[in-house]
Amino acid sequence: MNKILLYLNYITMMLSRIIPKKKNRWVFGAWFGDKISDNSLAFYQYIKENHHDIEAVWICNNTDDAEKKGLNAVKKNTFKSVWKCLTARVVVMNQGYKDFGEYNWISGSFKVQLWHGVPWKKIGEDKKDEKTGILHWLSHKTFLITSKCDLYIAPSETTRKAIASAFLAQESSIVLVGQPRNELLLNNDRCEHIRDLLENSIGKHKKYVIYMPTFRDKSDEQFSFIDCYDRFASLFQEYDVVILEKQHYVSTLRNSKEDKTSDRIIDVNAYDTQELLAFADVLITDYSSCYFDYLLRDKPIIHYLYDYEKYKNDDRGLYYDIDEAVGGAVAYTIDDLANELTSVISGNDLYTERRSLIRDKFDKYESPGNSEIIAAEIFKRIQ
């Protein structure tokens, strides 16, 4: 952030604090306006369906896609979106103010940070930052000010401590409640319906394995089953397995991997993450928060931690050691991964007790009524 942008951001923050708010206008956004998904979308849909007196507005870059999904959408970085943000009583985000625009138009609103998962990798103030200099210091101070929200959520006491540390938030502002996006995973009827839909879209097979890694701050290298197809080919054929590979949003922005997918390795980046988790028989991941969500399905999880020491010590860093956090088997090499996957696919589920333990530790407050609880808390606090 250069000096001019820094000063402009302070001006827009001050402006947003003096503009009167429309009490029934709520603005929603996610993933810097690029994606129409996640906790913000699930909560938007709840508000739209259950609180008809509220004007729910979705800010995004692609309003055509949003309108196809039935959202009341306004294009990001337009005069109309700025005005909606400036006059919103409540704003709901999953990243920060840049979900709504390049500048902070939301400082005077009641700000709800739903984030995008339970953190194992460090986030916010806790992640490693090696930049120095006065401009970086000023930019960081601006970030801290603009990141302050009035309400955060955490599905466990363990996670609440991480959220408080990462966002420098008072624990009184962190509500113990699950994530709106996970209401889907707790609804077996909806999960079965999604399975039928995705089987028709992807093709019918005996086993569906979803691979969802997180991104690396200091490396563009990313494991993909595309690069080691031969190592798994016999397994795929013998058990009629397909790998559904969904790279992290940040990784897809950095890398445009040549399309080498086959009938056994399918790129599913265009599919909704929670629907894929509802659909899959097995999850392979690393430090990504998706496995905390998948614990709610009580199905096998494999952590492929091929760069564990480097990630823990030189990249993002982790809040918890392996034994404190993993939800299933751990693999460090391709051979480990092949062996663990073969074991799971052939019917050996050895980690049911581990999943129960970690679910109680990190997902304690997940329930089918997450959105209702969050809405009630917002109404109480904005009175």
mmCIF file of C-alpha atoms in Angstrom, residues 190-201 204 279:
data_model
loop_
_atom_site.group_PDB
_atom_site.id
_atom_site.type_symbol
_atom_site.label_atom_id
_atom_site.label_comp_id
_atom_site.label_asym_id
_atom_site.label_seq_id
_atom_site.Cartn_x
_atom_site.Cartn_y
_atom_site.Cartn_z
ATOM 1 C CA ARG A 190 -29.214 -32.276 1.553
ATOM 2 C CA CYS A 191 -25.951 -34.234 1.386
ATOM 3 C CA GLU A 192 -27.696 -37.148 -0.322
ATOM 4 C CA HIS A 193 -29.326 -34.777 -2.793
ATOM 5 C CA ILE A 194 -25.934 -33.224 -3.601
ATOM 6 C CA ARG A 195 -24.428 -36.678 -4.071
ATOM 7 C CA ASP A 196 -27.065 -37.515 -6.664
ATOM 8 C CA LEU A 197 -26.446 -34.230 -8.490
ATOM 9 C CA LEU A 198 -22.650 -34.520 -8.498
ATOM 10 C CA GLU A 199 -22.677 -38.170 -9.523
ATOM 11 C CA ASN A 200 -24.673 -37.148 -12.572
ATOM 12 C CA SER A 201 -22.231 -34.308 -13.263
ATOM 13 C CA LYS A 204 -20.657 -42.707 -11.380
ATOM 14 C CA PHE A 279 -20.150 -35.613 -1.622
#
